[in-house]
């Protein structure tokens, strides 16, 4: 610590001077962003946060909310869990997400399905196209084996423990942290069944936009992909922006793209008809 910050008053003044600036590990309060999509009012902005390498975040967002994730440095890995905010025992089911859509490679137009046959969120825009629905996230043991350190409080934090911390802010426990999907870091399944990671780094600024189809809790961890082939622990900041949006209409193109997806949306509408 520098000499001046050892003085509590100087440290206080320094901390207060950070107000209104975007820092790596804290949300921007009140939310502010100068790059919202055309037609989105700043008054509709709900959440603006940059998640540091090894960091995590979680938030309850309403049905219709748009959630944009940006890989600012080209080496982020957004491990994502989603829960029904009203009844968190309903949650993202990666197996059903893959099986119901006959496709394991996520991208624009793909649905993130819960274990009750409903759509929790939809990918409505994606210029990354490198995601993973196979491997889940790292844990203390995998990080310790690879990097020599895997504790939550250590220098190489793991994705599972970060997801646990994010879930805990909503009253959930370790047993509630289910298999996740990884955005920005992809894998390919070879003809012989081998998993080949597509690790990067990539060009900075790639983004994904999700549309919440139910009131949901989203939990994000930004730790290296569990199958990252590099020997060193690498990650770059992940930016999160959310804004209000309309509920998906009946004539939505994605909603009606497949009979399986249409049924999942009907299940959502039936849920909210109660």
mmCIF file of C-alpha atoms in Angstrom:
data_model
loop_
_atom_site.group_PDB
_atom_site.id
_atom_site.type_symbol
_atom_site.label_atom_id
_atom_site.label_comp_id
_atom_site.label_asym_id
_atom_site.label_seq_id
_atom_site.Cartn_x
_atom_site.Cartn_y
_atom_site.Cartn_z
ATOM 1 C CA UNK A 1 0.000 0.000 0.000
ATOM 2 C CA UNK A 2 1.381 3.433 -0.860
ATOM 3 C CA UNK A 3 2.248 5.721 2.052
ATOM 4 C CA UNK A 4 -0.628 8.137 1.523
ATOM 5 C CA UNK A 5 -3.240 5.351 1.412
ATOM 6 C CA UNK A 6 -1.995 4.052 4.744
ATOM 7 C CA UNK A 7 -3.647 7.147 6.198
ATOM 8 C CA UNK A 8 -7.388 6.294 6.610
ATOM 9 C CA UNK A 9 -8.454 9.798 5.566
ATOM 10 C CA UNK A 10 -6.326 9.668 2.406
ATOM 11 C CA UNK A 11 -7.647 6.172 1.645
ATOM 12 C CA UNK A 12 -11.210 7.412 2.123
ATOM 13 C CA UNK A 13 -10.660 10.350 -0.247
ATOM 14 C CA UNK A 14 -9.089 8.052 -2.842
ATOM 15 C CA UNK A 15 -12.013 5.604 -2.627
ATOM 16 C CA UNK A 16 -14.566 8.374 -2.952
ATOM 17 C CA UNK A 17 -12.763 9.716 -6.008
ATOM 18 C CA UNK A 18 -13.538 6.445 -7.795
ATOM 19 C CA UNK A 19 -17.281 7.191 -7.728
ATOM 20 C CA UNK A 20 -18.828 7.306 -11.192
ATOM 21 C CA UNK A 21 -15.921 5.479 -12.806
ATOM 22 C CA UNK A 22 -16.099 1.989 -14.277
ATOM 23 C CA UNK A 23 -13.794 -0.305 -12.338
ATOM 24 C CA UNK A 24 -13.112 -3.970 -12.983
ATOM 25 C CA UNK A 25 -14.789 -5.566 -10.016
ATOM 26 C CA UNK A 26 -17.803 -3.448 -9.122
ATOM 27 C CA UNK A 27 -21.117 -2.486 -10.757
ATOM 28 C CA UNK A 28 -21.610 1.045 -12.026
ATOM 29 C CA UNK A 29 -24.177 2.756 -9.797
ATOM 30 C CA UNK A 30 -26.408 4.205 -10.991
ATOM 31 C CA UNK A 31 -26.136 2.187 -14.218
ATOM 32 C CA UNK A 32 -24.669 4.208 -17.088
ATOM 33 C CA UNK A 33 -23.538 3.204 -20.576
ATOM 34 C CA UNK A 34 -22.803 5.236 -23.690
ATOM 35 C CA UNK A 35 -23.106 2.385 -26.195
ATOM 36 C CA UNK A 36 -26.671 1.128 -25.848
ATOM 37 C CA UNK A 37 -28.255 -0.213 -29.050
ATOM 38 C CA UNK A 38 -30.302 2.162 -31.186
ATOM 39 C CA UNK A 39 -33.757 2.676 -29.764
ATOM 40 C CA UNK A 40 -32.813 1.766 -26.187
ATOM 41 C CA UNK A 41 -33.360 4.607 -23.739
ATOM 42 C CA UNK A 42 -30.805 5.212 -20.980
ATOM 43 C CA UNK A 43 -33.820 5.289 -18.652
ATOM 44 C CA UNK A 44 -34.300 1.566 -19.353
ATOM 45 C CA UNK A 45 -30.783 0.635 -18.260
ATOM 46 C CA UNK A 46 -30.902 -1.758 -15.287
ATOM 47 C CA UNK A 47 -27.422 -3.157 -14.749
ATOM 48 C CA UNK A 48 -23.923 -2.161 -15.803
ATOM 49 C CA UNK A 49 -20.955 -4.067 -14.435
ATOM 50 C CA UNK A 50 -17.505 -5.213 -15.462
ATOM 51 C CA UNK A 51 -16.535 -8.576 -13.982
ATOM 52 C CA UNK A 52 -12.819 -8.854 -13.358
ATOM 53 C CA UNK A 53 -10.801 -11.933 -14.349
ATOM 54 C CA UNK A 54 -11.668 -14.533 -11.745
ATOM 55 C CA UNK A 55 -14.718 -12.555 -10.644
ATOM 56 C CA UNK A 56 -18.426 -13.266 -10.544
ATOM 57 C CA UNK A 57 -21.779 -11.458 -10.537
ATOM 58 C CA UNK A 58 -25.443 -12.315 -10.111
ATOM 59 C CA UNK A 59 -28.707 -10.459 -10.543
ATOM 60 C CA UNK A 60 -32.457 -11.031 -10.673
ATOM 61 C CA UNK A 61 -33.875 -9.691 -13.937
ATOM 62 C CA UNK A 62 -37.439 -9.471 -15.191
ATOM 63 C CA UNK A 63 -39.084 -11.175 -18.135
ATOM 64 C CA UNK A 64 -38.265 -9.272 -21.334
ATOM 65 C CA UNK A 65 -34.956 -7.877 -20.059
ATOM 66 C CA UNK A 66 -32.074 -7.874 -22.526
ATOM 67 C CA UNK A 67 -28.706 -8.968 -21.131
ATOM 68 C CA UNK A 68 -25.594 -8.133 -23.144
ATOM 69 C CA UNK A 69 -22.243 -9.739 -22.393
ATOM 70 C CA UNK A 70 -19.061 -8.345 -23.954
ATOM 71 C CA UNK A 71 -15.683 -10.086 -23.947
ATOM 72 C CA UNK A 72 -13.737 -6.847 -23.639
ATOM 73 C CA UNK A 73 -10.229 -8.278 -23.962
ATOM 74 C CA UNK A 74 -10.778 -11.373 -26.077
ATOM 75 C CA UNK A 75 -10.067 -13.921 -23.337
ATOM 76 C CA UNK A 76 -13.142 -13.954 -21.080
ATOM 77 C CA UNK A 77 -15.145 -17.096 -20.367
ATOM 78 C CA UNK A 78 -18.665 -16.444 -19.099
ATOM 79 C CA UNK A 79 -19.872 -19.505 -17.205
ATOM 80 C CA UNK A 80 -23.631 -19.027 -16.891
ATOM 81 C CA UNK A 81 -26.285 -20.496 -14.603
ATOM 82 C CA UNK A 82 -29.947 -19.409 -14.840
ATOM 83 C CA UNK A 83 -32.802 -20.002 -12.382
ATOM 84 C CA UNK A 84 -36.527 -19.284 -12.370
ATOM 85 C CA UNK A 85 -36.526 -16.330 -9.938
ATOM 86 C CA UNK A 86 -39.895 -17.300 -8.485
ATOM 87 C CA UNK A 87 -39.067 -20.981 -8.029
ATOM 88 C CA UNK A 88 -35.287 -21.554 -8.271
ATOM 89 C CA UNK A 89 -35.656 -25.327 -8.283
ATOM 90 C CA UNK A 90 -36.487 -24.755 -11.960
ATOM 91 C CA UNK A 91 -33.186 -24.017 -13.615
ATOM 92 C CA UNK A 92 -31.123 -24.213 -16.780
ATOM 93 C CA UNK A 93 -30.931 -27.774 -18.057
ATOM 94 C CA UNK A 94 -28.014 -28.066 -20.455
ATOM 95 C CA UNK A 95 -28.966 -31.585 -21.567
ATOM 96 C CA UNK A 96 -32.489 -30.504 -22.542
ATOM 97 C CA UNK A 97 -31.143 -27.330 -24.170
ATOM 98 C CA UNK A 98 -29.069 -29.536 -26.477
ATOM 99 C CA UNK A 99 -31.495 -32.435 -26.916
ATOM 100 C CA UNK A 100 -34.706 -30.521 -27.580
ATOM 101 C CA UNK A 101 -33.085 -28.314 -30.225
ATOM 102 C CA UNK A 102 -31.191 -31.146 -31.951
ATOM 103 C CA UNK A 103 -28.084 -28.977 -31.776
ATOM 104 C CA UNK A 104 -25.267 -28.699 -29.240
ATOM 105 C CA UNK A 105 -23.669 -25.562 -30.673
ATOM 106 C CA UNK A 106 -25.229 -22.417 -29.277
ATOM 107 C CA UNK A 107 -25.676 -19.216 -31.258
ATOM 108 C CA UNK A 108 -28.234 -16.696 -32.452
ATOM 109 C CA UNK A 109 -31.761 -18.099 -32.232
ATOM 110 C CA UNK A 110 -30.944 -20.833 -29.744
ATOM 111 C CA UNK A 111 -32.992 -21.255 -26.559
ATOM 112 C CA UNK A 112 -31.703 -21.850 -23.046
ATOM 113 C CA UNK A 113 -34.214 -24.304 -21.623
ATOM 114 C CA UNK A 114 -35.088 -25.143 -18.044
ATOM 115 C CA UNK A 115 -35.899 -28.549 -16.633
ATOM 116 C CA UNK A 116 -39.658 -27.922 -16.815
ATOM 117 C CA UNK A 117 -39.823 -27.580 -20.607
ATOM 118 C CA UNK A 118 -39.855 -23.769 -20.551
ATOM 119 C CA UNK A 119 -37.564 -21.200 -22.149
ATOM 120 C CA UNK A 120 -35.574 -19.296 -19.546
ATOM 121 C CA UNK A 121 -33.677 -17.144 -22.046
ATOM 122 C CA UNK A 122 -33.028 -16.795 -25.763
ATOM 123 C CA UNK A 123 -29.823 -15.857 -27.578
ATOM 124 C CA UNK A 124 -31.048 -13.032 -29.819
ATOM 125 C CA UNK A 125 -27.651 -11.818 -31.057
ATOM 126 C CA UNK A 126 -24.206 -13.381 -31.146
ATOM 127 C CA UNK A 127 -21.057 -12.279 -32.923
ATOM 128 C CA UNK A 128 -18.784 -14.640 -30.967
ATOM 129 C CA UNK A 129 -20.062 -18.068 -32.083
ATOM 130 C CA UNK A 130 -17.653 -19.913 -29.798
ATOM 131 C CA UNK A 131 -19.601 -21.378 -26.878
ATOM 132 C CA UNK A 132 -19.612 -24.627 -24.936
ATOM 133 C CA UNK A 133 -22.479 -26.798 -23.693
ATOM 134 C CA UNK A 134 -20.391 -29.873 -22.887
ATOM 135 C CA UNK A 135 -17.721 -29.285 -20.270
ATOM 136 C CA UNK A 136 -19.164 -27.286 -17.391
ATOM 137 C CA UNK A 137 -16.782 -25.157 -15.369
ATOM 138 C CA UNK A 138 -13.576 -25.608 -13.403
ATOM 139 C CA UNK A 139 -13.454 -26.506 -9.708
ATOM 140 C CA UNK A 140 -10.880 -26.375 -6.936
ATOM 141 C CA UNK A 141 -9.468 -29.799 -7.813
ATOM 142 C CA UNK A 142 -9.079 -29.159 -11.551
ATOM 143 C CA UNK A 143 -7.398 -25.797 -10.931
ATOM 144 C CA UNK A 144 -5.087 -27.242 -8.289
ATOM 145 C CA UNK A 145 -4.049 -30.004 -10.680
ATOM 146 C CA UNK A 146 -3.411 -27.600 -13.542
ATOM 147 C CA UNK A 147 -2.193 -24.391 -11.907
ATOM 148 C CA UNK A 148 -1.006 -25.604 -8.510
ATOM 149 C CA UNK A 149 -3.707 -23.590 -6.739
ATOM 150 C CA UNK A 150 -7.487 -23.781 -6.908
ATOM 151 C CA UNK A 151 -8.897 -22.340 -3.703
ATOM 152 C CA UNK A 152 -11.667 -19.784 -3.892
ATOM 153 C CA UNK A 153 -9.469 -17.315 -2.015
ATOM 154 C CA UNK A 154 -6.327 -18.123 -4.002
ATOM 155 C CA UNK A 155 -4.696 -16.470 -6.986
ATOM 156 C CA UNK A 156 -6.289 -18.898 -9.490
ATOM 157 C CA UNK A 157 -9.993 -18.994 -8.532
ATOM 158 C CA UNK A 158 -12.224 -21.626 -10.086
ATOM 159 C CA UNK A 159 -15.575 -21.262 -11.811
ATOM 160 C CA UNK A 160 -17.661 -23.527 -9.573
ATOM 161 C CA UNK A 161 -16.757 -21.719 -6.359
ATOM 162 C CA UNK A 162 -17.470 -18.378 -8.031
ATOM 163 C CA UNK A 163 -20.894 -19.630 -9.167
ATOM 164 C CA UNK A 164 -21.567 -20.781 -5.606
ATOM 165 C CA UNK A 165 -20.805 -17.283 -4.291
ATOM 166 C CA UNK A 166 -23.114 -15.704 -6.867
ATOM 167 C CA UNK A 167 -25.927 -18.142 -6.133
ATOM 168 C CA UNK A 168 -25.569 -17.609 -2.381
ATOM 169 C CA UNK A 169 -26.593 -13.975 -2.787
ATOM 170 C CA UNK A 170 -30.047 -15.278 -3.707
ATOM 171 C CA UNK A 171 -30.389 -17.772 -0.880
ATOM 172 C CA UNK A 172 -29.115 -20.727 -2.916
ATOM 173 C CA UNK A 173 -26.508 -23.211 -1.760
ATOM 174 C CA UNK A 174 -23.708 -25.340 -3.175
ATOM 175 C CA UNK A 175 -26.146 -28.096 -4.131
ATOM 176 C CA UNK A 176 -28.092 -25.607 -6.279
ATOM 177 C CA UNK A 177 -25.129 -24.934 -8.585
ATOM 178 C CA UNK A 178 -25.887 -27.063 -11.613
ATOM 179 C CA UNK A 179 -23.983 -27.667 -14.871
ATOM 180 C CA UNK A 180 -23.476 -24.385 -16.703
ATOM 181 C CA UNK A 181 -22.894 -23.247 -20.236
ATOM 182 C CA UNK A 182 -19.754 -21.331 -21.188
ATOM 183 C CA UNK A 183 -20.033 -18.319 -23.450
ATOM 184 C CA UNK A 184 -17.072 -17.023 -25.516
ATOM 185 C CA UNK A 185 -14.995 -20.185 -25.083
ATOM 186 C CA UNK A 186 -16.126 -23.054 -27.275
ATOM 187 C CA UNK A 187 -15.535 -26.743 -27.825
ATOM 188 C CA UNK A 188 -15.998 -29.056 -30.782
ATOM 189 C CA UNK A 189 -16.850 -32.739 -30.644
ATOM 190 C CA UNK A 190 -14.727 -34.727 -33.058
ATOM 191 C CA UNK A 191 -15.870 -37.810 -35.004
ATOM 192 C CA UNK A 192 -14.183 -40.079 -32.449
ATOM 193 C CA UNK A 193 -15.910 -38.306 -29.545
ATOM 194 C CA UNK A 194 -12.884 -36.289 -28.449
ATOM 195 C CA UNK A 195 -13.510 -32.773 -27.157
ATOM 196 C CA UNK A 196 -11.397 -30.096 -28.816
ATOM 197 C CA UNK A 197 -11.345 -26.712 -27.045
ATOM 198 C CA UNK A 198 -11.549 -23.506 -29.070
ATOM 199 C CA UNK A 199 -9.730 -21.414 -26.515
ATOM 200 C CA UNK A 200 -8.564 -18.165 -28.109
ATOM 201 C CA UNK A 201 -7.614 -15.508 -27.296
ATOM 202 C CA UNK A 202 -9.978 -13.827 -29.748
ATOM 203 C CA UNK A 203 -10.512 -10.285 -30.970
ATOM 204 C CA UNK A 204 -11.683 -7.986 -28.166
ATOM 205 C CA UNK A 205 -15.276 -6.765 -28.139
ATOM 206 C CA UNK A 206 -17.220 -9.873 -29.128
ATOM 207 C CA UNK A 207 -20.726 -9.852 -27.670
ATOM 208 C CA UNK A 208 -23.784 -11.978 -26.940
ATOM 209 C CA UNK A 209 -27.271 -10.661 -26.148
ATOM 210 C CA UNK A 210 -29.771 -12.764 -24.222
ATOM 211 C CA UNK A 211 -33.489 -12.075 -23.817
ATOM 212 C CA UNK A 212 -35.040 -13.219 -20.532
ATOM 213 C CA UNK A 213 -38.230 -15.157 -21.280
ATOM 214 C CA UNK A 214 -39.102 -15.531 -17.577
ATOM 215 C CA UNK A 215 -38.225 -13.664 -14.402
ATOM 216 C CA UNK A 216 -34.814 -15.191 -13.788
ATOM 217 C CA UNK A 217 -31.731 -15.128 -11.616
ATOM 218 C CA UNK A 218 -28.548 -15.103 -13.671
ATOM 219 C CA UNK A 219 -25.212 -16.058 -12.147
ATOM 220 C CA UNK A 220 -21.958 -15.467 -14.021
ATOM 221 C CA UNK A 221 -18.367 -16.504 -13.325
ATOM 222 C CA UNK A 222 -15.413 -15.268 -15.366
ATOM 223 C CA UNK A 223 -12.707 -17.925 -14.979
ATOM 224 C CA UNK A 224 -10.657 -19.792 -17.596
ATOM 225 C CA UNK A 225 -12.410 -22.625 -19.379
ATOM 226 C CA UNK A 226 -11.806 -25.965 -17.685
ATOM 227 C CA UNK A 227 -10.334 -27.346 -20.935
ATOM 228 C CA UNK A 228 -8.185 -24.306 -21.773
ATOM 229 C CA UNK A 229 -5.078 -25.876 -23.307
ATOM 230 C CA UNK A 230 -2.671 -23.252 -21.997
ATOM 231 C CA UNK A 231 -0.573 -24.016 -18.950
ATOM 232 C CA UNK A 232 -1.051 -20.526 -17.495
ATOM 233 C CA UNK A 233 -4.267 -19.119 -15.970
ATOM 234 C CA UNK A 234 -5.663 -16.551 -18.436
ATOM 235 C CA UNK A 235 -8.761 -14.348 -18.338
ATOM 236 C CA UNK A 236 -9.821 -10.831 -19.337
ATOM 237 C CA UNK A 237 -12.701 -8.634 -18.097
ATOM 238 C CA UNK A 238 -16.304 -9.463 -18.932
ATOM 239 C CA UNK A 239 -18.721 -6.554 -19.298
ATOM 240 C CA UNK A 240 -22.407 -7.005 -18.433
ATOM 241 C CA UNK A 241 -25.199 -4.607 -19.456
ATOM 242 C CA UNK A 242 -28.942 -5.149 -18.987
ATOM 243 C CA UNK A 243 -31.911 -3.044 -20.049
ATOM 244 C CA UNK A 244 -35.708 -3.327 -20.005
ATOM 245 C CA UNK A 245 -37.418 -4.758 -23.053
ATOM 246 C CA UNK A 246 -40.796 -6.036 -24.173
ATOM 247 C CA UNK A 247 -42.024 -9.555 -23.566
ATOM 248 C CA UNK A 248 -41.627 -11.791 -26.612
ATOM 249 C CA UNK A 249 -44.682 -11.462 -28.893
ATOM 250 C CA UNK A 250 -46.538 -14.382 -30.440
ATOM 251 C CA UNK A 251 -45.221 -13.531 -33.912
ATOM 252 C CA UNK A 252 -41.560 -13.532 -32.846
ATOM 253 C CA UNK A 253 -39.359 -15.204 -35.462
ATOM 254 C CA UNK A 254 -37.294 -17.199 -32.974
ATOM 255 C CA UNK A 255 -40.378 -18.275 -31.017
ATOM 256 C CA UNK A 256 -41.884 -19.803 -34.154
ATOM 257 C CA UNK A 257 -38.716 -21.159 -35.771
ATOM 258 C CA UNK A 258 -39.257 -24.777 -34.695
ATOM 259 C CA UNK A 259 -42.142 -26.800 -33.253
ATOM 260 C CA UNK A 260 -40.004 -27.691 -30.233
ATOM 261 C CA UNK A 261 -39.241 -24.054 -29.500
ATOM 262 C CA UNK A 262 -42.826 -23.017 -30.038
ATOM 263 C CA UNK A 263 -43.951 -25.565 -27.445
ATOM 264 C CA UNK A 264 -41.391 -24.280 -24.954
ATOM 265 C CA UNK A 265 -42.698 -20.723 -25.378
ATOM 266 C CA UNK A 266 -46.279 -21.948 -24.973
ATOM 267 C CA UNK A 267 -45.225 -23.548 -21.703
ATOM 268 C CA UNK A 268 -43.898 -20.159 -20.552
ATOM 269 C CA UNK A 269 -47.122 -18.428 -21.516
ATOM 270 C CA UNK A 270 -49.147 -21.063 -19.692
ATOM 271 C CA UNK A 271 -46.994 -20.520 -16.590
ATOM 272 C CA UNK A 272 -47.697 -16.773 -16.548
ATOM 273 C CA UNK A 273 -51.388 -17.312 -17.253
ATOM 274 C CA UNK A 274 -51.915 -18.614 -13.716
#
